[in-house]
């Protein structure tokens, strides 16, 4: 008659070191997988326009381009026109400023297309990568010009439809100052797009000449 020997519970199975390593690897998520998930998110966030506008650390954040020392010049322009223009702000918006700003907006869009075509040139991209901020700096600077123009068109459009009609004389004067200041800033940003496009063309041509030599 065969006899069976029962093993004690603690002797039922002896765990080898390999089993312990395997169980730990199954219990703990792979660090590599986590890094692969996180890295694209970080990259996408850094490539986002709003990240560049508010937080970019590779170079000056985008908002600083609008609040540099030239801002005092634009504020002076806004103050002068607020003092000289005595017509109601709604009349000013509808008769002159809004059409002018709309033209600037269209001009900025047209030149942004030309500028983006230039910065995709291989010679220019090579030079841009050696500059702080790289190609992203040029592309988002052009986008900032379009954003400034768009905001200006919207603000003057709201004034033209009578949003500020209920304001007092002092309130309308403040609105005039802000809107004329923004209009002056928009002219500068549109000029920056044209200047940047021409500069990109010149840089690309100089690099081609150096490569040819």
Tab-separated table of C-alpha atoms in Angstrom, residues 19-161:
chain	number	residue	atom	x	y	z
A	19	UNK	CA	10.495	34.036	-9.302
A	20	UNK	CA	10.837	37.061	-7.020
A	21	UNK	CA	12.337	39.147	-9.790
A	22	UNK	CA	9.579	38.097	-12.178
A	23	UNK	CA	6.817	38.968	-9.700
A	24	UNK	CA	8.334	42.400	-9.054
A	25	UNK	CA	8.562	43.114	-12.756
A	26	UNK	CA	4.887	42.231	-13.175
A	27	UNK	CA	3.792	44.327	-10.191
A	28	UNK	CA	5.748	47.481	-11.002
A	29	UNK	CA	5.054	49.261	-14.331
A	30	UNK	CA	7.993	49.525	-16.656
A	31	UNK	CA	9.878	52.808	-16.291
A	32	UNK	CA	10.661	52.753	-19.980
A	33	UNK	CA	6.967	52.539	-20.873
A	34	UNK	CA	6.189	55.490	-18.588
A	35	UNK	CA	8.956	57.554	-20.128
A	36	UNK	CA	7.728	56.722	-23.624
A	37	UNK	CA	4.267	57.974	-22.631
A	38	UNK	CA	5.465	61.134	-20.876
A	39	UNK	CA	8.060	62.301	-23.401
A	40	UNK	CA	5.621	62.882	-26.304
A	41	UNK	CA	3.361	64.874	-23.950
A	42	UNK	CA	6.258	67.081	-22.883
A	43	UNK	CA	7.296	67.553	-26.487
A	44	UNK	CA	3.756	68.417	-27.588
A	45	UNK	CA	3.438	70.909	-24.734
A	46	UNK	CA	6.706	72.617	-25.650
A	47	UNK	CA	5.611	72.843	-29.281
A	48	UNK	CA	2.342	74.488	-28.301
A	49	UNK	CA	1.984	78.170	-29.207
A	50	UNK	CA	0.532	79.114	-25.809
A	51	UNK	CA	3.402	77.411	-23.998
A	52	UNK	CA	5.798	79.498	-26.087
A	53	UNK	CA	3.746	82.632	-25.434
A	54	UNK	CA	3.591	82.289	-21.639
A	55	UNK	CA	6.348	79.962	-20.437
A	56	UNK	CA	9.012	79.361	-23.078
A	57	UNK	CA	12.407	78.965	-21.434
A	58	UNK	CA	14.568	78.513	-24.507
A	59	UNK	CA	14.248	82.216	-25.224
A	60	UNK	CA	12.113	85.117	-24.109
A	61	UNK	CA	8.463	84.183	-23.744
A	62	UNK	CA	6.254	85.506	-26.525
A	63	UNK	CA	4.350	88.000	-24.379
A	64	UNK	CA	7.594	89.842	-23.634
A	65	UNK	CA	7.759	90.805	-27.304
A	66	UNK	CA	4.616	92.869	-26.817
A	67	UNK	CA	5.726	94.546	-23.595
A	68	UNK	CA	9.255	95.631	-24.459
A	69	UNK	CA	10.514	99.231	-24.355
A	70	UNK	CA	8.626	100.025	-27.567
A	71	UNK	CA	5.391	99.637	-25.609
A	72	UNK	CA	5.960	103.127	-24.207
A	73	UNK	CA	6.074	104.455	-27.770
A	74	UNK	CA	2.768	102.765	-28.618
A	75	UNK	CA	1.214	104.139	-25.444
A	76	UNK	CA	2.392	107.622	-26.416
A	77	UNK	CA	0.758	107.193	-29.833
A	78	UNK	CA	-2.436	106.068	-28.123
A	79	UNK	CA	-2.392	109.103	-25.837
A	80	UNK	CA	-1.815	111.551	-28.684
A	81	UNK	CA	-4.672	110.177	-30.792
A	82	UNK	CA	-6.969	110.048	-27.764
A	83	UNK	CA	-6.344	113.774	-27.271
A	84	UNK	CA	-6.593	114.744	-30.959
A	85	UNK	CA	-9.613	112.649	-31.989
A	86	UNK	CA	-12.737	114.231	-30.509
A	87	UNK	CA	-15.313	112.190	-32.428
A	88	UNK	CA	-17.230	109.438	-30.596
A	89	UNK	CA	-15.308	106.196	-30.481
A	90	UNK	CA	-18.044	104.296	-32.365
A	91	UNK	CA	-17.844	106.752	-35.244
A	92	UNK	CA	-14.055	106.507	-35.295
A	93	UNK	CA	-14.188	102.709	-35.404
A	94	UNK	CA	-16.771	102.489	-38.159
A	95	UNK	CA	-15.463	105.218	-40.440
A	96	UNK	CA	-11.710	104.741	-40.433
A	97	UNK	CA	-9.830	102.591	-37.981
A	98	UNK	CA	-11.670	99.293	-38.435
A	99	UNK	CA	-11.221	99.209	-42.246
A	100	UNK	CA	-7.552	100.110	-41.809
A	101	UNK	CA	-7.002	97.367	-39.235
A	102	UNK	CA	-8.794	94.855	-41.471
A	103	UNK	CA	-6.388	95.730	-44.289
A	104	UNK	CA	-3.441	95.192	-41.944
A	105	UNK	CA	-4.913	91.852	-40.909
A	106	UNK	CA	-5.120	90.713	-44.526
A	107	UNK	CA	-1.605	91.975	-45.162
A	108	UNK	CA	-0.262	90.024	-42.191
A	109	UNK	CA	-1.938	86.833	-43.401
A	110	UNK	CA	-0.508	87.228	-46.898
A	111	UNK	CA	3.028	87.809	-45.668
A	112	UNK	CA	2.866	84.982	-43.134
A	113	UNK	CA	2.301	82.593	-46.038
A	114	UNK	CA	5.401	83.916	-47.783
A	115	UNK	CA	7.413	83.825	-44.562
A	116	UNK	CA	6.494	80.225	-43.792
A	117	UNK	CA	7.470	79.210	-47.311
A	118	UNK	CA	10.880	80.790	-46.739
A	119	UNK	CA	11.571	79.227	-43.342
A	120	UNK	CA	10.906	75.747	-44.737
A	121	UNK	CA	13.920	76.210	-46.999
A	122	UNK	CA	16.692	73.801	-45.949
A	123	UNK	CA	19.355	76.518	-45.978
A	124	UNK	CA	17.348	78.774	-43.713
A	125	UNK	CA	16.438	75.951	-41.322
A	126	UNK	CA	20.126	75.145	-40.967
A	127	UNK	CA	20.836	78.729	-39.904
A	128	UNK	CA	17.762	78.940	-37.663
A	129	UNK	CA	18.763	75.847	-35.680
A	130	UNK	CA	21.960	77.626	-34.652
A	131	UNK	CA	19.924	80.529	-33.297
A	132	UNK	CA	18.303	80.560	-29.872
A	133	UNK	CA	14.748	79.325	-30.217
A	134	UNK	CA	15.318	77.748	-33.624
A	135	UNK	CA	12.690	77.579	-36.346
A	136	UNK	CA	9.963	77.614	-33.671
A	137	UNK	CA	10.935	81.179	-32.778
A	138	UNK	CA	10.324	82.410	-36.328
A	139	UNK	CA	7.092	80.461	-36.857
A	140	UNK	CA	5.487	81.550	-33.590
A	141	UNK	CA	6.586	85.152	-34.037
A	142	UNK	CA	4.594	85.244	-37.269
A	143	UNK	CA	1.655	83.577	-35.520
A	144	UNK	CA	1.845	86.206	-32.782
A	145	UNK	CA	1.505	88.928	-35.416
A	146	UNK	CA	-1.643	87.283	-36.763
A	147	UNK	CA	-3.048	86.904	-33.234
A	148	UNK	CA	-2.410	90.584	-32.470
A	149	UNK	CA	-4.110	91.641	-35.694
A	150	UNK	CA	-7.072	89.352	-35.032
A	151	UNK	CA	-7.571	90.713	-31.501
A	152	UNK	CA	-7.407	94.279	-32.807
A	153	UNK	CA	-10.018	93.605	-35.489
A	154	UNK	CA	-12.343	91.987	-32.933
A	155	UNK	CA	-11.977	94.827	-30.401
A	156	UNK	CA	-12.561	97.606	-32.931
A	157	UNK	CA	-15.448	95.596	-34.393
A	158	UNK	CA	-17.118	95.416	-30.988
A	159	UNK	CA	-16.754	99.173	-30.634
A	160	UNK	CA	-18.223	99.691	-34.113
A	161	UNK	CA	-21.406	97.814	-33.175
